[in-house]
DNA sequence: CACACCATAGCTGCATACAGGTTGGCAAAT
DNA sequence: ATTTGCCAACCTGTATGCAGCTATGGTGTG
């Protein structure tokens, strides 16, 4: 099991060292829902897995807590945070606005790379249609995010865009299973639209496409919660 | 010397413990420029000052590094980061957009408290006009920021607004002295305008006022850098 | 006198021991 | 049988020792 294959996230201010590796591994596990909300993590246990002492593990966990992905309580452990409905609405509303903003800071030179990434993702999505592989689906979403993130020329916006993507990604937990086919179709058309926009070199359009699909997802989650 | 008087910053996800105290104290010192860019901090030294071991100090320093306020190099120490002109432009452009966004998430119930805070700040600014007390000026700016920050009803936007405020505040380092009177006058009119907007209950206006004054500051910094 | 090399002091990164806190279960009393 | 109080196991928070790295100053040589 090669955990170090954290596919080189868009390093904004490239930090280095094994702490960052652990951080990324845990963050991906949380966002890929292999560590579902409410799960309790032990420092000693993780230290054993990564073959280090508790110290670097603690550092990684503290960064996760700072990101709002976990919550550490003395004498208990570190828990993957759940989904606070209020925070959830805030994050989504904010992400809508961030996506709309993307077009204001276009990184033109990244368009070719992004396009080729998107095309590759389309192929992989085709393969996915037969199965019901959640994790692969998540991975695909992640890579789409990274591809579009690189189209942002503004460092601050890019950081924020990424930050809240990770926070938002866990929210699908409750709806992912119920709406799997719909989301698959949605992602397919999103990829299509983005490919078209990139061929036209229109980064602003990419932002709006992303915004709309975030809104669709928001609607889906909202209706799922109505059903409660 | 009572360092624990870190005037209770707008706790978004209230973390507690002495690590956070140390973090806030150091962050304020950096943003108040008592620790100027390039300054080297030693863990042992800080540990002595706060009467703790290196461990909590290290945690605070790591959070500062994560915020982009410091940079830690092995074998050397932790250095207060300088001002990268590119990052500087990005942060300012982003902050402009964030301020414009404020009006979309108004926290109406906070208006009275904000107004009374602003009025108090006006009085304190009057006192300041005679002297040339940089630190008091900074403190005033900080409190203005906190007052307006509370007017944002969206947690994600509020966090981001705060995050980049702290990053941006250090940038004035190079211009603060040259433009002190101008900035004093600017702050006075900003307070006036905000007071007016708050009396009208118009939070959107507060955002636009803030946006404009950020833009003024940006122009000032830019022209100062032209002079190089 | 200039330059290169090396030793050394000081710093951060990591590991580990200890202290403080929380939880769950067991036992005893009602 | 139920409830209550206590204790023990486990977990995080903190302190400290050690290893690795960096910079600097002094020394030896050209």
Short mmCIF file of C-alpha atoms (C1' of nucleotides) in Angstrom, two decimals:
data_model
loop_
_atom_site.label_atom_id
_atom_site.label_comp_id
_atom_site.label_asym_id
_atom_site.label_seq_id
_atom_site.Cartn_x
_atom_site.Cartn_y
_atom_site.Cartn_z
CA UNK A 1 0.00 0.00 0.00
CA UNK A 2 1.80 3.07 -1.22
CA UNK A 3 0.35 5.98 0.69
CA UNK A 4 2.90 8.47 -0.50
CA UNK A 5 1.15 8.67 -3.85
CA UNK A 6 -0.63 11.84 -2.85
CA UNK A 7 -0.73 13.04 -6.37
CA UNK A 8 1.22 16.21 -5.80
CA UNK A 9 -1.51 18.68 -4.93
CA UNK A 10 -1.16 22.14 -6.36
CA UNK A 11 1.58 23.28 -4.07
CA UNK A 12 0.95 26.90 -3.39
CA UNK A 13 3.70 27.53 -0.88
CA UNK A 14 5.35 24.16 -1.14
CA UNK A 15 6.02 22.97 2.39
CA UNK A 16 8.22 19.93 2.59
CA UNK A 17 8.93 17.11 4.94
CA UNK A 18 7.18 14.01 6.15
CA UNK A 19 4.71 15.99 8.23
CA UNK A 20 3.22 17.34 5.03
CA UNK A 21 3.08 13.86 3.57
CA UNK A 22 1.14 12.60 6.57
CA UNK A 23 -1.09 15.64 6.47
CA UNK A 24 -1.95 15.10 2.82
CA UNK A 25 -2.54 11.40 3.30
CA UNK A 26 -4.93 11.97 6.18
CA UNK A 27 -6.65 14.86 4.45
CA UNK A 28 -7.26 12.73 1.38
CA UNK A 29 -8.60 9.90 3.49
CA UNK A 30 -11.01 12.26 5.18
CA UNK A 31 -12.11 13.85 1.94
CA UNK A 32 -12.41 10.51 0.22
CA UNK A 33 -14.57 9.50 3.17
CA UNK A 34 -12.46 6.52 4.03
CA UNK A 35 -12.40 8.27 7.40
CA UNK A 36 -16.09 9.16 7.74
CA UNK A 37 -17.32 12.00 10.00
CA UNK A 38 -17.33 10.97 13.63
CA UNK A 39 -14.45 8.53 13.26
CA UNK A 40 -11.95 8.61 16.08
CA UNK A 41 -8.24 8.67 15.26
CA UNK A 42 -5.49 7.76 17.72
CA UNK A 43 -2.08 9.35 17.51
CA UNK A 44 -0.25 6.23 18.56
CA UNK A 45 -2.07 4.12 15.99
CA UNK A 46 -1.25 6.53 13.15
CA UNK A 47 2.33 6.85 14.37
CA UNK A 48 2.71 3.11 14.04
CA UNK A 49 1.25 3.07 10.55
CA UNK A 50 3.54 5.81 9.24
CA UNK A 51 6.51 4.43 11.17
CA UNK A 52 7.22 7.67 12.99
CA UNK A 53 6.72 8.92 16.52
CA UNK A 54 3.64 10.75 17.72
CA UNK A 55 5.26 14.13 17.17
CA UNK A 56 4.94 14.45 13.39
CA UNK A 57 1.51 12.84 13.51
CA UNK A 58 0.40 15.44 16.02
CA UNK A 59 1.62 18.21 13.74
CA UNK A 60 -0.38 16.83 10.85
CA UNK A 61 -3.47 16.49 13.03
CA UNK A 62 -3.12 20.05 14.21
CA UNK A 63 -3.07 21.29 10.67
CA UNK A 64 -6.18 19.26 9.93
CA UNK A 65 -7.88 20.79 12.93
CA UNK A 66 -6.85 24.24 11.77
CA UNK A 67 -8.48 23.39 8.44
CA UNK A 68 -11.64 22.46 10.27
CA UNK A 69 -11.49 18.85 9.15
CA UNK A 70 -10.90 17.36 12.59
CA UNK A 71 -11.42 18.25 16.21
CA UNK A 72 -9.06 17.15 18.96
CA UNK A 73 -10.22 16.79 22.53
CA UNK A 74 -7.95 16.18 25.44
CA UNK A 75 -8.16 12.71 26.87
CA UNK A 76 -10.36 11.48 24.06
CA UNK A 77 -8.75 11.65 20.65
CA UNK A 78 -9.02 13.35 17.28
CA UNK A 79 -12.41 13.11 15.65
CA UNK A 80 -13.30 13.74 12.04
CA UNK A 81 -15.75 16.63 12.17
CA UNK A 82 -19.32 16.17 11.15
CA UNK A 83 -21.35 18.40 8.93
CA UNK A 84 -22.79 21.42 10.64
CA UNK A 85 -25.75 22.45 8.46
CA UNK A 86 -25.09 26.15 9.04
CA UNK A 87 -21.43 25.97 8.16
CA UNK A 88 -22.42 23.87 5.22
CA UNK A 89 -24.69 26.55 3.78
CA UNK A 90 -22.05 29.19 4.36
CA UNK A 91 -19.35 27.21 2.63
CA UNK A 92 -21.47 26.53 -0.37
CA UNK A 93 -22.64 30.10 -0.75
CA UNK A 94 -19.04 31.20 -0.49
CA UNK A 95 -17.80 28.68 -3.00
CA UNK A 96 -20.36 29.89 -5.51
CA UNK A 97 -18.89 33.36 -5.28
CA UNK A 98 -15.33 32.09 -5.46
CA UNK A 99 -16.05 30.21 -8.67
CA UNK A 100 -17.62 33.27 -10.20
CA UNK A 101 -14.43 35.10 -9.34
CA UNK A 102 -12.17 32.68 -11.15
CA UNK A 103 -12.55 34.40 -14.50
CA UNK A 104 -11.16 37.62 -13.10
CA UNK A 105 -7.74 36.05 -12.60
CA UNK A 106 -7.21 33.77 -15.58
CA UNK A 107 -3.96 31.84 -15.95
CA UNK A 108 -4.03 31.55 -19.73
CA UNK A 109 -0.85 29.56 -19.97
CA UNK A 110 -2.41 26.71 -18.00
CA UNK A 111 -5.23 26.14 -20.48
CA UNK A 112 -3.53 23.47 -22.62
CA UNK A 113 -2.52 21.36 -19.66
CA UNK A 114 -5.97 21.67 -18.11
CA UNK A 115 -7.62 20.65 -21.37
CA UNK A 116 -5.55 17.52 -21.72
CA UNK A 117 -6.29 16.65 -18.09
CA UNK A 118 -10.01 17.07 -18.67
CA UNK A 119 -9.92 14.87 -21.73
CA UNK A 120 -8.18 12.15 -19.76
CA UNK A 121 -10.77 12.47 -17.01
CA UNK A 122 -13.55 12.03 -19.53
CA UNK A 123 -12.09 8.71 -20.60
CA UNK A 124 -11.74 7.54 -17.04
CA UNK A 125 -15.30 8.58 -16.26
CA UNK A 126 -16.54 6.39 -19.11
CA UNK A 127 -14.85 3.42 -17.53
CA UNK A 128 -16.47 4.27 -14.20
CA UNK A 129 -20.02 4.22 -15.54
CA UNK A 130 -20.33 0.47 -15.28
CA UNK A 131 -19.10 0.14 -11.72
CA UNK A 132 -20.14 1.90 -8.56
CA UNK A 133 -16.71 2.76 -7.25
CA UNK A 134 -17.15 5.67 -4.88
CA UNK A 135 -13.51 6.21 -4.19
CA UNK A 136 -12.57 6.34 -7.84
CA UNK A 137 -15.38 8.83 -8.33
CA UNK A 138 -13.98 10.99 -5.56
CA UNK A 139 -10.51 10.77 -6.95
CA UNK A 140 -11.85 11.99 -10.25
CA UNK A 141 -13.56 14.91 -8.60
CA UNK A 142 -10.33 15.77 -6.86
CA UNK A 143 -8.35 15.84 -10.04
CA UNK A 144 -10.96 17.97 -11.73
CA UNK A 145 -10.66 20.39 -8.86
CA UNK A 146 -6.91 20.54 -9.17
CA UNK A 147 -7.08 21.09 -12.89
CA UNK A 148 -9.46 24.02 -12.57
CA UNK A 149 -7.60 25.36 -9.56
CA UNK A 150 -4.47 25.80 -11.62
CA UNK A 151 -6.41 28.09 -13.95
CA UNK A 152 -6.51 30.70 -11.21
CA UNK A 153 -3.67 33.19 -11.45
CA UNK A 154 -4.29 34.74 -8.03
CA UNK A 155 -2.50 32.93 -5.20
CA UNK A 156 -4.88 34.06 -2.48
CA UNK A 157 -7.96 33.04 -4.42
CA UNK A 158 -6.34 29.76 -5.34
CA UNK A 159 -5.56 28.95 -1.73
CA UNK A 160 -9.06 29.81 -0.61
CA UNK A 161 -10.66 27.92 -3.46
CA UNK A 162 -8.72 24.86 -2.45
CA UNK A 163 -9.31 25.28 1.24
CA UNK A 164 -13.07 25.29 0.96
CA UNK A 165 -13.15 22.62 -1.66
CA UNK A 166 -11.70 20.24 0.88
CA UNK A 167 -14.15 21.35 3.51
CA UNK A 168 -17.08 21.00 1.17
CA UNK A 169 -16.13 17.65 -0.27
CA UNK A 170 -17.07 15.78 2.90
CA UNK A 171 -20.58 17.12 2.81
CA UNK A 172 -21.60 14.75 0.05
CA UNK A 173 -21.29 11.93 2.52
CA UNK A 174 -25.01 11.75 3.18
CA UNK A 175 -26.11 12.03 -0.43
CA UNK A 176 -23.41 10.34 -2.42
CA UNK A 177 -25.05 6.94 -2.40
CA UNK A 178 -28.60 8.03 -3.06
CA UNK A 179 -27.70 10.19 -6.03
CA UNK A 180 -24.80 8.32 -7.51
CA UNK A 181 -26.10 8.03 -11.05
CA UNK A 182 -27.25 11.62 -11.13
CA UNK A 183 -23.86 12.83 -9.97
CA UNK A 184 -22.13 10.69 -12.51
CA UNK A 185 -24.20 12.23 -15.29
CA UNK A 186 -23.64 15.66 -13.81
CA UNK A 187 -19.91 15.23 -13.73
CA UNK A 188 -19.94 14.00 -17.31
CA UNK A 189 -21.71 17.09 -18.57
CA UNK A 190 -19.50 19.31 -16.40
CA UNK A 191 -16.44 17.81 -18.00
CA UNK A 192 -17.98 18.30 -21.43
CA UNK A 193 -18.80 21.91 -20.80
CA UNK A 194 -15.41 22.67 -19.33
CA UNK A 195 -13.66 21.03 -22.26
CA UNK A 196 -15.65 23.26 -24.59
CA UNK A 197 -14.81 26.36 -22.59
CA UNK A 198 -11.12 25.47 -22.54
CA UNK A 199 -11.07 24.93 -26.29
CA UNK A 200 -12.41 28.45 -26.59
CA UNK A 201 -9.79 29.60 -24.08
CA UNK A 202 -12.57 31.05 -21.93
CA UNK A 203 -11.53 30.63 -18.31
CA UNK A 204 -14.33 32.82 -17.08
CA UNK A 205 -16.74 30.32 -18.57
CA UNK A 206 -15.00 27.54 -16.68
CA UNK A 207 -15.68 29.40 -13.45
CA UNK A 208 -19.35 29.84 -14.26
CA UNK A 209 -19.73 26.21 -15.28
CA UNK A 210 -18.20 25.16 -12.00
CA UNK A 211 -20.42 27.57 -10.14
CA UNK A 212 -23.52 26.11 -11.74
CA UNK A 213 -22.59 22.56 -10.95
CA UNK A 214 -21.84 23.47 -7.36
CA UNK A 215 -25.31 24.99 -7.24
CA UNK A 216 -26.82 21.81 -8.68
CA UNK A 217 -25.09 19.79 -6.02
CA UNK A 218 -26.27 22.21 -3.37
CA UNK A 219 -29.84 21.78 -4.54
CA UNK A 220 -29.46 18.04 -4.42
CA UNK A 221 -28.12 18.07 -0.88
CA UNK A 222 -30.85 20.46 0.22
CA UNK A 223 -33.61 18.27 -1.16
CA UNK A 224 -32.02 15.24 0.47
CA UNK A 225 -32.09 17.02 3.80
CA UNK A 226 -35.69 18.01 3.23
CA UNK A 227 -36.49 14.32 3.10
CA UNK A 228 -35.38 13.90 6.72
CA UNK B 1 3.94 42.77 31.31
CA UNK B 2 0.62 41.09 30.75
CA UNK B 3 0.83 39.36 27.41
CA UNK B 4 -2.40 37.47 27.79
CA UNK B 5 -4.33 40.60 26.94
CA UNK B 6 -4.80 39.51 23.35
CA UNK B 7 -8.07 41.28 23.12
CA UNK B 8 -10.20 38.24 22.38
CA UNK B 9 -10.17 38.16 18.59
CA UNK B 10 -13.41 37.22 16.90
CA UNK B 11 -13.32 33.56 17.69
CA UNK B 12 -14.77 31.76 14.76
CA UNK B 13 -14.24 28.19 15.90
CA UNK B 14 -12.98 29.05 19.35
CA UNK B 15 -9.84 27.01 19.94
CA UNK B 16 -8.59 27.09 23.48
CA UNK B 17 -5.40 26.48 25.37
CA UNK B 18 -2.10 28.19 25.86
CA UNK B 19 -0.91 27.31 22.36
CA UNK B 20 -3.59 29.58 20.95
CA UNK B 21 -2.60 32.30 23.38
CA UNK B 22 1.00 32.14 22.24
CA UNK B 23 -0.10 32.01 18.62
CA UNK B 24 -2.23 35.13 18.99
CA UNK B 25 0.46 36.97 20.88
CA UNK B 26 3.08 36.26 18.23
CA UNK B 27 0.67 36.95 15.40
CA UNK B 28 -0.17 40.32 16.87
CA UNK B 29 3.47 41.16 17.35
CA UNK B 30 4.16 40.32 13.73
CA UNK B 31 1.18 42.26 12.45
CA UNK B 32 1.91 45.18 14.72
CA UNK B 33 5.42 45.07 13.27
CA UNK B 34 7.09 44.74 16.61
CA UNK B 35 8.58 41.69 14.90
CA UNK B 36 9.56 43.19 11.54
CA UNK B 37 10.02 41.08 8.40
CA UNK B 38 13.32 39.26 8.43
CA UNK B 39 13.52 39.02 12.18
CA UNK B 40 14.72 35.68 13.50
CA UNK B 41 12.86 34.00 16.32
CA UNK B 42 14.28 31.23 18.50
CA UNK B 43 12.07 28.58 20.03
CA UNK B 44 14.07 28.39 23.23
CA UNK B 45 13.98 32.12 23.69
CA UNK B 46 10.20 32.29 23.26
CA UNK B 47 9.74 29.24 25.46
CA UNK B 48 11.54 31.08 28.24
CA UNK B 49 9.47 34.19 27.81
CA UNK B 50 6.14 32.36 27.95
CA UNK B 51 7.41 30.06 30.70
CA UNK B 52 6.66 26.88 28.80
CA UNK B 53 8.71 24.28 26.99
CA UNK B 54 9.57 24.40 23.32
CA UNK B 55 6.66 22.17 22.38
CA UNK B 56 3.75 24.62 22.62
CA UNK B 57 5.91 27.34 21.11
CA UNK B 58 6.64 25.10 18.16
CA UNK B 59 2.95 24.48 17.65
CA UNK B 60 2.24 28.20 17.59
CA UNK B 61 5.08 28.78 15.15
CA UNK B 62 3.78 26.07 12.88
CA UNK B 63 0.41 27.72 12.73
CA UNK B 64 2.07 31.00 11.89
CA UNK B 65 3.99 29.31 9.10
CA UNK B 66 0.77 27.78 7.83
CA UNK B 67 -0.67 31.29 7.76
CA UNK B 68 2.28 32.42 5.70
CA UNK B 69 3.48 34.83 8.37
CA UNK B 70 6.72 33.01 9.16
CA UNK B 71 9.08 30.57 7.58
CA UNK B 72 10.99 27.96 9.55
CA UNK B 73 14.28 26.57 8.30
CA UNK B 74 16.04 23.64 9.85
CA UNK B 75 19.18 24.53 11.72
CA UNK B 76 18.51 28.24 11.45
CA UNK B 77 15.30 29.38 13.08
CA UNK B 78 11.91 30.87 12.35
CA UNK B 79 11.97 34.02 10.28
CA UNK B 80 9.19 36.55 9.85
CA UNK B 81 8.43 36.49 6.15
CA UNK B 82 9.05 39.45 3.94
CA UNK B 83 6.69 40.90 1.41
CA UNK B 84 6.66 39.17 -1.94
CA UNK B 85 5.40 41.81 -4.40
CA UNK B 86 3.44 39.24 -6.40
CA UNK B 87 1.69 37.74 -3.41
CA UNK B 88 1.06 41.28 -2.25
CA UNK B 89 -0.82 42.22 -5.40
CA UNK B 90 -2.82 39.01 -5.26
CA UNK B 91 -3.83 39.50 -1.66
CA UNK B 92 -4.95 43.03 -2.25
CA UNK B 93 -6.95 42.20 -5.36
CA UNK B 94 -8.59 39.40 -3.44
CA UNK B 95 -9.37 41.53 -0.44
CA UNK B 96 -11.09 44.06 -2.64
CA UNK B 97 -13.44 41.38 -3.85
CA UNK B 98 -14.01 40.02 -0.36
CA UNK B 99 -15.04 43.42 0.92
CA UNK B 100 -17.45 43.84 -1.94
CA UNK B 101 -18.95 40.53 -0.93
CA UNK B 102 -19.61 41.55 2.64
CA UNK B 103 -22.98 43.08 1.87
CA UNK B 104 -24.28 39.80 0.55
CA UNK B 105 -24.11 38.25 4.00
CA UNK B 106 -25.16 40.95 6.42
CA UNK B 107 -25.36 40.22 10.14
CA UNK B 108 -27.98 42.85 10.97
CA UNK B 109 -28.04 42.08 14.66
CA UNK B 110 -24.41 43.12 14.99
CA UNK B 111 -24.98 46.66 13.74
CA UNK B 112 -25.56 48.34 17.12
CA UNK B 113 -22.47 46.85 18.67
CA UNK B 114 -20.38 47.74 15.64
CA UNK B 115 -21.64 51.29 15.68
CA UNK B 116 -20.75 51.83 19.31
CA UNK B 117 -17.31 50.36 18.67
CA UNK B 118 -16.76 52.70 15.75
CA UNK B 119 -17.76 55.71 17.81
CA UNK B 120 -15.29 54.73 20.49
CA UNK B 121 -12.58 54.32 17.87
CA UNK B 122 -13.29 57.83 16.57
CA UNK B 123 -12.61 59.24 19.98
CA UNK B 124 -9.40 57.31 20.35
CA UNK B 125 -8.27 58.41 16.92
CA UNK B 126 -8.70 62.04 17.94
CA UNK B 127 -6.33 61.48 20.81
CA UNK B 128 -3.84 59.88 18.46
CA UNK B 129 -3.63 62.83 16.12
CA UNK B 130 -1.15 64.68 18.23
CA UNK B 131 1.30 61.84 18.73
CA UNK B 132 2.94 59.55 16.25
CA UNK B 133 2.29 56.27 17.98
CA UNK B 134 2.49 53.58 15.31
CA UNK B 135 1.47 50.75 17.55
CA UNK B 136 -1.62 52.48 18.81
CA UNK B 137 -2.50 53.21 15.20
CA UNK B 138 -2.17 49.56 14.35
CA UNK B 139 -4.23 48.53 17.30
CA UNK B 140 -6.94 50.85 16.13
CA UNK B 141 -6.85 49.34 12.66
CA UNK B 142 -7.13 45.91 14.18
CA UNK B 143 -10.18 46.76 16.17
CA UNK B 144 -11.81 48.36 13.17
CA UNK B 145 -11.20 45.15 11.30
CA UNK B 146 -12.76 43.06 14.03
CA UNK B 147 -15.78 45.30 14.24
CA UNK B 148 -16.48 45.07 10.53
CA UNK B 149 -15.65 41.39 10.47
CA UNK B 150 -18.46 40.67 12.87
CA UNK B 151 -20.88 42.19 10.40
CA UNK B 152 -20.35 39.22 8.11
CA UNK B 153 -22.93 36.49 8.65
CA UNK B 154 -21.09 33.90 6.56
CA UNK B 155 -18.53 31.91 8.53
CA UNK B 156 -16.39 31.00 5.53
CA UNK B 157 -16.22 34.56 4.27
CA UNK B 158 -15.52 35.80 7.77
CA UNK B 159 -12.62 33.41 8.21
CA UNK B 160 -11.14 34.30 4.86
CA UNK B 161 -11.62 38.00 5.42
CA UNK B 162 -9.71 37.71 8.66
CA UNK B 163 -7.02 35.47 7.25
CA UNK B 164 -6.00 37.85 4.53
CA UNK B 165 -6.35 40.88 6.68
CA UNK B 166 -3.53 39.55 8.81
CA UNK B 167 -1.45 38.74 5.80
CA UNK B 168 -2.00 42.16 4.29
CA UNK B 169 -1.41 44.16 7.41
CA UNK B 170 2.34 43.60 7.34
CA UNK B 171 2.64 45.06 3.91
CA UNK B 172 2.29 48.58 5.19
CA UNK B 173 5.67 48.19 6.79
CA UNK B 174 7.48 50.06 4.04
CA UNK B 175 4.99 52.89 3.74
CA UNK B 176 3.66 53.42 7.21
CA UNK B 177 6.18 56.02 8.19
CA UNK B 178 6.20 58.00 4.98
CA UNK B 179 2.44 58.31 4.79
CA UNK B 180 1.52 58.46 8.43
CA UNK B 181 -0.53 61.66 8.32
CA UNK B 182 -2.32 60.62 5.16
CA UNK B 183 -3.28 57.31 6.66
CA UNK B 184 -4.46 58.99 9.79
CA UNK B 185 -6.75 61.23 7.77
CA UNK B 186 -7.84 58.28 5.69
CA UNK B 187 -8.76 56.25 8.72
CA UNK B 188 -10.69 59.18 10.15
CA UNK B 189 -12.84 59.51 7.08
CA UNK B 190 -13.27 55.76 6.87
CA UNK B 191 -14.58 55.72 10.40
CA UNK B 192 -16.91 58.59 9.58
CA UNK B 193 -18.29 56.90 6.52
CA UNK B 194 -18.75 53.60 8.26
CA UNK B 195 -20.54 55.27 11.14
CA UNK B 196 -22.92 56.81 8.65
CA UNK B 197 -23.52 53.55 6.91
CA UNK B 198 -24.18 51.79 10.19
CA UNK B 199 -26.67 54.43 11.27
CA UNK B 200 -28.50 53.68 8.05
CA UNK B 201 -28.18 49.97 8.79
CA UNK B 202 -26.52 49.53 5.40
CA UNK B 203 -23.92 46.79 5.76
CA UNK B 204 -23.38 46.56 2.04
CA UNK B 205 -22.23 50.16 2.15
CA UNK B 206 -19.75 49.27 4.90
CA UNK B 207 -18.22 46.69 2.60
CA UNK B 208 -17.90 49.15 -0.24
CA UNK B 209 -16.40 51.78 2.01
CA UNK B 210 -13.85 49.30 3.23
CA UNK B 211 -13.16 48.21 -0.33
CA UNK B 212 -12.47 51.77 -1.38
CA UNK B 213 -10.11 52.46 1.45
CA UNK B 214 -8.24 49.26 0.77
CA UNK B 215 -7.90 50.47 -2.79
CA UNK B 216 -6.60 53.84 -1.61
CA UNK B 217 -4.00 52.09 0.50
CA UNK B 218 -3.08 49.91 -2.41
CA UNK B 219 -2.51 52.95 -4.57
CA UNK B 220 -0.38 54.49 -1.87
CA UNK B 221 1.80 51.41 -1.56
CA UNK B 222 2.12 51.14 -5.32
CA UNK B 223 3.27 54.73 -5.71
CA UNK B 224 5.74 54.22 -2.87
CA UNK B 225 7.20 51.24 -4.67
CA UNK B 226 7.37 53.25 -7.90
CA UNK B 227 9.71 55.59 -6.09
CA UNK B 228 12.28 52.82 -5.67
"C1'" DC C 1 47.25 39.53 2.74
"C1'" DA C 2 43.59 36.62 0.74
"C1'" DC C 3 41.19 32.44 0.51
"C1'" DA C 4 39.73 27.92 1.59
"C1'" DC C 5 38.76 24.66 5.03
"C1'" DC C 6 37.29 22.94 9.31
"C1'" DA C 7 35.70 22.92 13.97
"C1'" DT C 8 32.18 24.41 16.93
"C1'" DA C 9 28.16 26.52 18.80
"C1'" DG C 10 23.37 26.95 18.22
"C1'" DC C 11 19.24 25.88 16.08
"C1'" DT C 12 15.37 22.95 14.42
"C1'" DG C 13 13.31 18.04 13.71
"C1'" DC C 14 12.22 13.88 15.96
"C1'" DA C 15 11.61 10.51 19.67
"C1'" DT C 16 10.27 9.49 24.21
"C1'" DA C 17 9.01 9.91 29.12
"C1'" DC C 18 5.74 11.93 32.16
"C1'" DA C 19 1.58 14.57 33.73
"C1'" DG C 20 -3.28 15.70 33.32
"C1'" DG C 21 -7.81 14.55 31.70
"C1'" DT C 22 -11.73 11.50 30.11
"C1'" DT C 23 -14.37 7.49 29.71
"C1'" DG C 24 -16.26 3.07 30.60
"C1'" DG C 25 -16.81 -0.72 33.51
"C1'" DC C 26 -17.15 -2.91 37.90
"C1'" DA C 27 -18.55 -3.25 42.46
"C1'" DA C 28 -21.10 -2.01 46.35
"C1'" DA C 29 -24.97 0.00 48.51
"C1'" DT C 30 -29.79 1.02 48.45
"C1'" DA D 1 -32.62 -4.64 39.97
"C1'" DT D 2 -31.02 -0.06 39.82
"C1'" DT D 3 -28.15 3.50 40.85
"C1'" DT D 4 -24.06 5.58 42.32
"C1'" DG D 5 -19.33 6.10 43.18
"C1'" DC D 6 -14.73 4.80 42.26
"C1'" DC D 7 -10.89 2.99 39.76
"C1'" DA D 8 -8.17 1.65 36.00
"C1'" DA D 9 -6.99 1.92 31.21
"C1'" DC D 10 -6.30 4.92 27.52
"C1'" DC D 11 -5.71 9.27 25.20
"C1'" DT D 12 -3.95 13.86 24.53
"C1'" DG D 13 -0.84 17.87 26.34
"C1'" DT D 14 3.78 18.97 27.87
"C1'" DA D 15 8.66 18.62 28.86
"C1'" DT D 16 13.07 17.00 27.68
"C1'" DG D 17 16.92 14.42 25.52
"C1'" DC D 18 19.20 13.40 21.26
"C1'" DA D 19 20.36 13.56 16.27
"C1'" DG D 20 20.98 16.20 12.12
"C1'" DC D 21 21.67 20.49 9.91
"C1'" DT D 22 23.45 25.38 9.28
"C1'" DA D 23 26.11 29.28 9.81
"C1'" DT D 24 30.06 31.49 11.48
"C1'" DG D 25 34.56 32.43 13.08
"C1'" DG D 26 39.13 31.06 13.48
"C1'" DT D 27 43.10 28.89 11.53
"C1'" DG D 28 46.27 27.27 8.24
"C1'" DT D 29 48.08 27.67 3.69
"C1'" DG D 30 49.11 29.72 -0.82
#
